[in-house]
Coordinates of C-alpha atoms and ligand atoms in Angstrom, one line a residue:
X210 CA 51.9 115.0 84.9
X211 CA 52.9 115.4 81.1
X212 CA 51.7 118.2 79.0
X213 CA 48.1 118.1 78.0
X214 CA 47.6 117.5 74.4
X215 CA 44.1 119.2 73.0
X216 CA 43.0 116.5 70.6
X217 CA 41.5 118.8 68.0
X218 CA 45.1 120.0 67.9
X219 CA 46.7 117.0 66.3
X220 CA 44.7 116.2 63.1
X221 CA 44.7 118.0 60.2
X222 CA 42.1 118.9 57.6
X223 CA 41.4 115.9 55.9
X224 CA 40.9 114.2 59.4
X225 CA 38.7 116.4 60.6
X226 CA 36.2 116.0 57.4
X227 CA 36.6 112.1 58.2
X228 CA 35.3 112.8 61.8
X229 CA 32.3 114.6 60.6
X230 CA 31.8 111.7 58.4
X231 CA 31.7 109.4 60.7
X232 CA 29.8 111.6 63.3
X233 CA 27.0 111.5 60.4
X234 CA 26.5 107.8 60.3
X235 CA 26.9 107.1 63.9
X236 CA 23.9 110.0 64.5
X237 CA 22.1 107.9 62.2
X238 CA 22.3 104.3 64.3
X239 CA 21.8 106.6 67.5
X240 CA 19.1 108.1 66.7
X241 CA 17.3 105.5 65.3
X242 CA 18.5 102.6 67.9
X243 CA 16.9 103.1 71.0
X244 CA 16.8 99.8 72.5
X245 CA 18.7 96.8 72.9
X246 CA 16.3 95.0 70.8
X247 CA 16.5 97.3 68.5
X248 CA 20.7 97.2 68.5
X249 CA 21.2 93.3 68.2
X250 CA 18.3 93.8 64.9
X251 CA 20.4 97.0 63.8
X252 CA 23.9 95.0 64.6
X253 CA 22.7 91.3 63.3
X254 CA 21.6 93.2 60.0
X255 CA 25.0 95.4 59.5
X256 CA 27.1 91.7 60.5
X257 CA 25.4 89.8 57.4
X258 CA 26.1 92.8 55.2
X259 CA 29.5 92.7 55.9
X260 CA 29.0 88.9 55.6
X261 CA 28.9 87.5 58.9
X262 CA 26.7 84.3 59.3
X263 CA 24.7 82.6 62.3
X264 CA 26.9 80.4 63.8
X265 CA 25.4 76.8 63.5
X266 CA 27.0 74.0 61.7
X267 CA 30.6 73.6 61.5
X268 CA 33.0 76.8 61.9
X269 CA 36.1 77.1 60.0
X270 CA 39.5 79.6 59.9
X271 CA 38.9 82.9 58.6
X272 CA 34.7 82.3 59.4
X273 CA 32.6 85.2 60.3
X274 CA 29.7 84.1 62.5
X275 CA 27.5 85.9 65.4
X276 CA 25.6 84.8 68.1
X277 CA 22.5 86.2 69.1
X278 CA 20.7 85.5 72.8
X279 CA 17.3 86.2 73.4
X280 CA 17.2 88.9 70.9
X281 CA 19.4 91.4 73.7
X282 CA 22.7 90.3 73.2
X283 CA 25.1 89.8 70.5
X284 CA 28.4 88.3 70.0
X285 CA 30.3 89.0 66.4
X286 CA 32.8 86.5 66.0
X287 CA 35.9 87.0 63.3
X288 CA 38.3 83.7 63.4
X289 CA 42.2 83.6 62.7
X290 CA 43.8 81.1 61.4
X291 CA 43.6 79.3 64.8
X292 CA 40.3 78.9 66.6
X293 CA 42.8 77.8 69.6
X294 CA 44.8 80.7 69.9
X295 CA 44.1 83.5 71.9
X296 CA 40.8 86.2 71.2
X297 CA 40.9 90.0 71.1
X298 CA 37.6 91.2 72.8
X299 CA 35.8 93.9 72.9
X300 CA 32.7 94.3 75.3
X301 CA 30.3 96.9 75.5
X302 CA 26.8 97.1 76.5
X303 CA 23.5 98.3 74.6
X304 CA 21.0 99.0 77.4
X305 CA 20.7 102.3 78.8
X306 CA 18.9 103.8 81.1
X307 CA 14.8 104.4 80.7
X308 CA 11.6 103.6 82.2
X309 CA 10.1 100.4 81.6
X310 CA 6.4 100.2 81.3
X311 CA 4.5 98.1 84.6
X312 CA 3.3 94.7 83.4
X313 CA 0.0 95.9 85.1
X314 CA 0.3 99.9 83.7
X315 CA -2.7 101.6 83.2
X316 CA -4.7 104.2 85.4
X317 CA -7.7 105.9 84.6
X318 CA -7.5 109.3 86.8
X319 CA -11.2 110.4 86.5
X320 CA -10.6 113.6 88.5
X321 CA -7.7 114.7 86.1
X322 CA -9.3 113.2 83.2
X323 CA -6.4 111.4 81.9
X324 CA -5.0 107.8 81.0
X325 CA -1.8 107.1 82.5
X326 CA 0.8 104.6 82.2
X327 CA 3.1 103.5 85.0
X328 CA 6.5 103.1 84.6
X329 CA 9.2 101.3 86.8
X330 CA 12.4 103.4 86.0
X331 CA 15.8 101.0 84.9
X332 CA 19.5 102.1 85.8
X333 CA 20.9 105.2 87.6
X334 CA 18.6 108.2 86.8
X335 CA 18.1 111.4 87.8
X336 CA 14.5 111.6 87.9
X337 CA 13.9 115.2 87.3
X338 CA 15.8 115.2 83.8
X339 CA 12.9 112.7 83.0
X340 CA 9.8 115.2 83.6
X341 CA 8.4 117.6 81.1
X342 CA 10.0 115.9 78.0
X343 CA 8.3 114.5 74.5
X344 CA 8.6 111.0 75.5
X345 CA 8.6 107.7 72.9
X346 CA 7.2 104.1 73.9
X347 CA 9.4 101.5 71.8
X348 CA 9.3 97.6 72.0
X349 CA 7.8 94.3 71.7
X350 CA 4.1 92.8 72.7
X351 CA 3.6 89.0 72.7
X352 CA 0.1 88.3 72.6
X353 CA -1.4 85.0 74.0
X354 CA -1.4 83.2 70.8
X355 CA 2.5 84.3 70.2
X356 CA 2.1 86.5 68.0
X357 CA 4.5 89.4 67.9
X358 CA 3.7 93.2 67.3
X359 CA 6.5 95.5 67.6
X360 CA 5.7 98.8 68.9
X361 CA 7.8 102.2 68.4
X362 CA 5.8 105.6 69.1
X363 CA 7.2 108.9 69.3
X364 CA 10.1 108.9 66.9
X365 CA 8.1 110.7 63.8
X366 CA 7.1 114.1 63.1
X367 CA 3.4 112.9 63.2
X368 CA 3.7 110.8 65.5
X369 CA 2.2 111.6 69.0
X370 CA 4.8 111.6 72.1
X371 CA 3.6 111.0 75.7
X372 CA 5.3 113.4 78.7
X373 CA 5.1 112.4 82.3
X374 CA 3.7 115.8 83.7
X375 CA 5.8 117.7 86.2
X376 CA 4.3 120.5 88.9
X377 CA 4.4 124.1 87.9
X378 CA 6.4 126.4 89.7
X379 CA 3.9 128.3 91.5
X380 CA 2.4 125.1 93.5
X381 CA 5.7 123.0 94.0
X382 CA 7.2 125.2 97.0
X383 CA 6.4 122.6 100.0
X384 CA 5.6 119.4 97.9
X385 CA 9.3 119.7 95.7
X386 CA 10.9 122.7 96.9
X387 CA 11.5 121.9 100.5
X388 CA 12.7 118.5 99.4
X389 CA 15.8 117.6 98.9
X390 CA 16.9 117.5 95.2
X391 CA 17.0 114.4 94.0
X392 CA 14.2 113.2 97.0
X393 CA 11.1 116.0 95.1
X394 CA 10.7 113.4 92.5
X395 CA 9.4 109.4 93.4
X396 CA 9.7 106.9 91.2
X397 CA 6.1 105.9 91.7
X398 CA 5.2 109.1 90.4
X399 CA 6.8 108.4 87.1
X400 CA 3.9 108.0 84.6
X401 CA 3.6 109.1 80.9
X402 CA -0.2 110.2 80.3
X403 CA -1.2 108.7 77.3
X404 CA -4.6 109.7 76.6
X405 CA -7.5 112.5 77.3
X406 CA -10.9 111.7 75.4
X407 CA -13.6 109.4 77.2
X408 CA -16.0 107.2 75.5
X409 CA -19.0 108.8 75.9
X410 CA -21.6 105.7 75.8
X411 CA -19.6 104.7 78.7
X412 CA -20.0 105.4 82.6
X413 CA -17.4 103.4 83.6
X414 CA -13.6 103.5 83.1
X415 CA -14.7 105.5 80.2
X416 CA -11.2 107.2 79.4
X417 CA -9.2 104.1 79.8
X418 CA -11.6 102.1 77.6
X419 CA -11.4 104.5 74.9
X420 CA -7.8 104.2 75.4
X421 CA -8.0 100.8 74.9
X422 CA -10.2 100.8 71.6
X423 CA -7.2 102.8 70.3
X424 CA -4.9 100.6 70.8
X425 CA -6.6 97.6 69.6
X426 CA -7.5 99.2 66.5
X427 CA -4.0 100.5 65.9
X428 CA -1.9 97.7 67.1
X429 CA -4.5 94.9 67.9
X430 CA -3.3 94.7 71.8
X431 CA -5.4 94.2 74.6
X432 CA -4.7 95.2 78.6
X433 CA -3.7 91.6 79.1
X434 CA -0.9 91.8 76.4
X435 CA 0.9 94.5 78.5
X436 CA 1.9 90.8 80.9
X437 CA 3.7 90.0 78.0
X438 CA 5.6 92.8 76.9
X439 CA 9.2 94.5 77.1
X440 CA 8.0 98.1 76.5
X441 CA 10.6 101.1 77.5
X442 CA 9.8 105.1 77.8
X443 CA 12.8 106.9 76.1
X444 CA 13.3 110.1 75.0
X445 CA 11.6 111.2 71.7
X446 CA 14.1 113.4 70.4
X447 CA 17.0 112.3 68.2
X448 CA 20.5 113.4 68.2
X449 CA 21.9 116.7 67.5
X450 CA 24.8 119.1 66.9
X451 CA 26.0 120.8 69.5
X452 CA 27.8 124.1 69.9
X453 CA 28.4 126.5 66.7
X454 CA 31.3 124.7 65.1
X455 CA 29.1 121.4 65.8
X456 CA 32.1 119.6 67.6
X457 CA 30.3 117.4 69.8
X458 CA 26.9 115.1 69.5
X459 CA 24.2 115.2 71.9
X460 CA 21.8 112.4 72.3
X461 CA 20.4 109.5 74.1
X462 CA 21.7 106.5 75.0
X463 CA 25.1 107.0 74.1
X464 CA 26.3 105.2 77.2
X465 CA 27.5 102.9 76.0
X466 CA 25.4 102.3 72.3
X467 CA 28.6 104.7 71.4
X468 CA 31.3 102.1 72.3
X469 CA 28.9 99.3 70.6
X470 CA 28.6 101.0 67.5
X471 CA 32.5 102.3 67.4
X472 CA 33.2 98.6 68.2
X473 CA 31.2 96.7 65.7
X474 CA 32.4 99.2 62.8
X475 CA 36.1 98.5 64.1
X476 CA 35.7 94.8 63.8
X477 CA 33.8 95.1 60.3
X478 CA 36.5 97.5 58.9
X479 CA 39.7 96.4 60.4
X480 CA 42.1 93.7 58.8
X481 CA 43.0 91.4 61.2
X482 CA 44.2 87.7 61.2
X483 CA 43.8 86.4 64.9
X484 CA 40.7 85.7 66.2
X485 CA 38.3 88.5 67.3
X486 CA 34.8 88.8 69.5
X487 CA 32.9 91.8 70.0
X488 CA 30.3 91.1 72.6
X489 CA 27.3 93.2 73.2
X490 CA 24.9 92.5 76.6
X491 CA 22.3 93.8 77.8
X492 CA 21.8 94.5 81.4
X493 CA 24.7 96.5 82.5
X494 CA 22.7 99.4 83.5
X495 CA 21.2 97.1 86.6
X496 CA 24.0 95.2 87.6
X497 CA 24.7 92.9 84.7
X498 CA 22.7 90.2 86.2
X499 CA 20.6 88.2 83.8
X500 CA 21.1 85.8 81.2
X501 CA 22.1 88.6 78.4
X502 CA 24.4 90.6 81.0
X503 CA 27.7 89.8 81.0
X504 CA 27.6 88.1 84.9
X505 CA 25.5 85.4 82.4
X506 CA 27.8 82.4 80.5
X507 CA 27.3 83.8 77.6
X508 CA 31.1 84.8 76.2
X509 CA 32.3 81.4 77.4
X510 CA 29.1 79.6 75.5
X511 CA 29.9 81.7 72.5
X512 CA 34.1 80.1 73.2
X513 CA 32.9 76.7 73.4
X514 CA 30.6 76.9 70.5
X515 CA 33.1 77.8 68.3
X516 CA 35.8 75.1 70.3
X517 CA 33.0 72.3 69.7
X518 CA 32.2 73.3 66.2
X519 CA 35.6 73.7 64.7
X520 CA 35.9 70.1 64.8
X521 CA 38.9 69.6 67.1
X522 CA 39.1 68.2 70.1
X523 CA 38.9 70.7 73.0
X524 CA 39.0 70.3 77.1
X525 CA 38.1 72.2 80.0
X526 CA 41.4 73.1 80.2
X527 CA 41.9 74.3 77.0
X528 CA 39.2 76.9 77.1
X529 CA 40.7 78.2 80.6
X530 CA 44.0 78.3 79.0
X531 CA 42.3 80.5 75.7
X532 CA 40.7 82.6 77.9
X533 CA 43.5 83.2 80.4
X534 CA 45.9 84.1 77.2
X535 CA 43.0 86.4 75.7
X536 CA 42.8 90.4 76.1
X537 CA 39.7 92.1 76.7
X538 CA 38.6 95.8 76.5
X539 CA 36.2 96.9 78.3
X540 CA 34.4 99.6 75.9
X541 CA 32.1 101.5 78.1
X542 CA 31.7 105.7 78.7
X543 CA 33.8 107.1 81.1
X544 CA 33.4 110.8 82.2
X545 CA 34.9 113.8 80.3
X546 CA 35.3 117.3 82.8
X547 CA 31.9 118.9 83.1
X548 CA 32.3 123.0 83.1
X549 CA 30.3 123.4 85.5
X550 CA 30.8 120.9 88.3
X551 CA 34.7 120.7 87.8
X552 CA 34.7 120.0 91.7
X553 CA 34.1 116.3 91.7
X554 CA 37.3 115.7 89.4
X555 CA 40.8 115.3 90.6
X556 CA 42.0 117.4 87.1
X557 CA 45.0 116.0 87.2
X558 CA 43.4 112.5 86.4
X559 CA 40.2 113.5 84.4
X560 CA 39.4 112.8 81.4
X561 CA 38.8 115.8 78.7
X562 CA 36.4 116.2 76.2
X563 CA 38.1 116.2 72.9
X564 CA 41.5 114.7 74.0
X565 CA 40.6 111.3 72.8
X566 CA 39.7 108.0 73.8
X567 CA 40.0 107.7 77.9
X568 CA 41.6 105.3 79.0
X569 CA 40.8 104.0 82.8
X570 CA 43.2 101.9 84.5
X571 CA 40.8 101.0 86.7
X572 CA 36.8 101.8 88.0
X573 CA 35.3 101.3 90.7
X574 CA 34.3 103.4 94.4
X575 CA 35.7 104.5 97.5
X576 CA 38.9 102.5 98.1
X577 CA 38.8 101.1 94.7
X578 CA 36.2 98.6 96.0
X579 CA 34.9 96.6 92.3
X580 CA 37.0 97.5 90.3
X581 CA 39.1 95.3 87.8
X582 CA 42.4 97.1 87.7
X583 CA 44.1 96.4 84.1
X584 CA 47.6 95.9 85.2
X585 CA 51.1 98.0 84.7
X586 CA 51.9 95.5 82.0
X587 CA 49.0 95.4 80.1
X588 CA 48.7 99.2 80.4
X589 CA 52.2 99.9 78.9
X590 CA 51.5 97.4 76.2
X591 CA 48.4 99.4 75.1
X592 CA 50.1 102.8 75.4
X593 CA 52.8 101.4 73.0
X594 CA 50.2 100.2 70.7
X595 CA 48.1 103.6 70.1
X596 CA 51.7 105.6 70.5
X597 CA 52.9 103.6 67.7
X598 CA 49.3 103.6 65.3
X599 CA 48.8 107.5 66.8
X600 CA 45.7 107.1 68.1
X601 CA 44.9 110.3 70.5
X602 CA 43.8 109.0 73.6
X603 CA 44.5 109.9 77.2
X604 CA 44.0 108.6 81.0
X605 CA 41.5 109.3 83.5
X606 CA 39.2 108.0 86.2
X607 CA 35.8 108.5 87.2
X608 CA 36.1 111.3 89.9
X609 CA 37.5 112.2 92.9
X610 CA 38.6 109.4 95.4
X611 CA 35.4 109.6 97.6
X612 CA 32.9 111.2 95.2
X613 CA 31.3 108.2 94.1
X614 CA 32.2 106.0 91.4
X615 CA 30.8 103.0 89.0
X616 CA 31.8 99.9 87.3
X617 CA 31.8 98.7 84.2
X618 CA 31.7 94.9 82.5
X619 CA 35.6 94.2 83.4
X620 CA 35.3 92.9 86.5
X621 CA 32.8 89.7 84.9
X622 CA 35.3 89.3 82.4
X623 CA 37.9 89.7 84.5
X624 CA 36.8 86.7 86.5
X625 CA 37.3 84.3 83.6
X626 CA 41.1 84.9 83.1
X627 CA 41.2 87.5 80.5
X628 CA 43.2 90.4 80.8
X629 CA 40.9 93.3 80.8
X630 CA 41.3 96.9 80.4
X631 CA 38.6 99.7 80.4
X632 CA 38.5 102.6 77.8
X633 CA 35.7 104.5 76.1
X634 CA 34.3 108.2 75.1
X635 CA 34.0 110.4 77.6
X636 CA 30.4 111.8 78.3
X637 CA 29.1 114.8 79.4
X638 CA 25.9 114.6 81.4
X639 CA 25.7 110.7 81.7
X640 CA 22.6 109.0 82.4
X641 CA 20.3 111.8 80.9
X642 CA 17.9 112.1 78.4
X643 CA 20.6 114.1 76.2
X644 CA 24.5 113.2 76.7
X645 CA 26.8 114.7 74.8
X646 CA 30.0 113.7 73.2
X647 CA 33.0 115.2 71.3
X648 CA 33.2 114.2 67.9
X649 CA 36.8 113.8 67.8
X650 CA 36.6 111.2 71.2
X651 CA 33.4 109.3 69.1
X652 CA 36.5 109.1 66.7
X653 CA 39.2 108.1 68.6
X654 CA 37.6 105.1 70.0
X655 CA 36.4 103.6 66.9
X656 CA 39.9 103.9 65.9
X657 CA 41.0 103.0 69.2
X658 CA 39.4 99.6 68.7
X659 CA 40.5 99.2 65.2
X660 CA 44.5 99.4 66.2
X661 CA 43.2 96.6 69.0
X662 CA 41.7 94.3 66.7
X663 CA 44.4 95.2 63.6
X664 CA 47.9 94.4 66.3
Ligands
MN967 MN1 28.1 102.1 80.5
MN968 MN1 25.8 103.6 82.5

């Protein structure tokens, strides 16, 4: 193993004012974006500021277009000189892990005397970290007629925040305290109360029809309009300094909005003259099925778009070929060392907060099964690159051999023909409500991605 070099170590003054910098306008986008909705508006907007256009219509050299599907993923597309030669990609993925509101959510409990709203949770929780907390609804209601009304609750001071109610200590010895951990807490039993008062010239359903009357007022919804909704639970809080010398970031969703962001300001900022795609889905968090996850046709639709529209001839065989040259990162968290639960790393080959962008050679569980390994090649190729444009970064996996394990976007890439290495941030509690990040790693990777893009 080489000597360990502390990240924080290697910049100097100057650097260290730019991290904090950037750390300030990425805590913006984080705590604002909660959503993949609300990233492809956020990203769309920041792509025709920097002049990037909807692609439709001819494209030309040097064009800056994106793609947008189904208003949950993104592609930002920044030609060469060549729409035929090979693509530097970057993937990430905006979703993260929540509760989804029930198509059919509301209870009246009329021996509680509360309104509830039932939630189907979406991605790998913990279902305890999700209890007790001041709770946000954000997203979209169609109504019948089509008409859209955008909903996001929770994320102002005066704003009211909904909690899903957890037991108190004194009652939850047999019904969570003789369970195991991660068993005391159902999924069915995940539901935010929303409201308290009854209408009193009502006998029946007199809470939830007040409830109703409130929302109709405010928003103009009715029950029905919950069919026709994507409406996610997330955390109300927004993102904050941790730790006295404020070195590291806690929020939600940072898996993976972090590598999205880093990567979209990378491609906006960097000079490059070969062609470049950063690719945002949707869906990783369950499997990247879909037809915004990255298991959908969506990179290869964005390919031939820009093939078919450039006004050359192109074959089947000449996509394969472009995407077989092209070289893919695979920008998603990874996990840094947590203090307390050192045990599930192999230390030799963890990654460490604050020692840069991690690198993964591959991802994957128990005898490496789904992973997409980047190969020796393409690994010495990268280290080269950083080595030589000194961006700190360092290598890691997951965990331990048989600990568990996860996988990333790579492998759907992979399938295409592109070369496809994973690298991202490294996290500290992943998945929950608050995950936290070194500033300097937040850092690393947008630069990370720049050198990619720039070589
Ligand atoms: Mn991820
Ligand atoms: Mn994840």
């Amino acid at each position: 193993m080489t000597e360990e070099k502390i990240g924080w170590n290697l910049i100097n003054e100057s650097e260290k004012k730019k991290i904090f910098e950037f750390s300030e306008e990425y805590k913006k986008f984080i705590g604002e974006v909660k959503t993949e909705r609300e990233a492809v508006k956020f990203f769309r907007k920041m792509a025709e500021e920097n002049g990037f256009k909807e692609m439709n219509g001819k494209v030309v050299p040097g064009g800056k277009y994106y793609v947008v599907k189904n208003e949950k993923a993104i592609a930002l597309v920044h030609l060469g000189k060549d729409p035929f030669a090979d693509y530097k990609v970057i993937a990430a993925h905006m979703d993260s892990p929540r509760l989804d509101v029930k198509p059919h959510p509301l209870e009246e409990d009329k021996e509680s005397h509360f309104v509830l709203m039932k939630t189907h949770y979406y991605g790998g929780i913990k279902k305890y970290q999700w209890f007790s907390r001041p709770m946000a609804l954000h997203g979209l209601v169609v109504t019948k007629q089509g008409k859209k009304i955008e909903i996001k609750i929770g994320e102002n001071e005066n704003d009211p925040v909904f909690s899903i109610p957890d037991l108190l200590p004194h009652l939850s010895r047999k019904e969570q305290g003789e369970k195991k951990l991660l068993e005391g807490f159902e999924g069915e039993k995940m539901e935010i109360i929303v409201s308290h008062i009854p209408d009193k010239n009502e006998k029946e359903n007199a809470f939830k029809k007040h409830f109703l009357a409130l929302m109709k007022e405010r928003y103009g919804i009715d029950e029905d309009d919950f069919y026709s909704a994507d409406l996610e639970v997330v955390p109300a809080e927004g993102p904050r300094d941790v730790g006295i010398d404020a070195a590291m970031i806690g929020a939600y969703g940072q898996d993976d909005k972090i590598c999205s962001y880093t990567a979209s300001r990378a491609l906006f900022d960097a000079k490059s003259n070969g062609n470049v795609i950063v690719i945002l889905y949707d869906k990783e968090e369950i499997g990247s099925d879909g037809n915004v996850g990255a298991q959908s046709n969506f990179i290869e639709y964005v390919l031939v778009n820009i093939l078919e529209k450039s006004g050359k001839n192109y074959t089947y065989g000449k996509l394969l070929e472009i995407m077989h040259r092209s070289k893919v990162i695979s920008a998603d968290v990874g996990a840094a060392v947590n203090p307390l639960f050192k045990n599930v790393h192999d230390m030799g080959n963890a990654g460490k907060a604050g020692n840069g962008i991690l690198i993964m050679k591959y991802t994957g569980s128990g005898g490496k099964y789904g992973a997409s390994e980047a190969q020796a090649e393409f690994m010495a190729e990268i280290r080269k690159m950083f080595e030589d444009k000194k961006v700190i970064y360092q290598y890691g996996l997951l965990g331990k051999v048989d600990e568990g394990g996860g996988g990333t976007v790579a492998k759907y890439l992979a399938s295409y023909g592109f070369n496809v290495i994973d690298m991202g941030p490294g996290l500290i509690s992943m998945h929950s409500p608050f995950e936290l990040v070194s500033k300097l790693d937040l850092w690393s990777a947008y630069n990370a991605y720049k050198v990619f893009i720039e070589s």
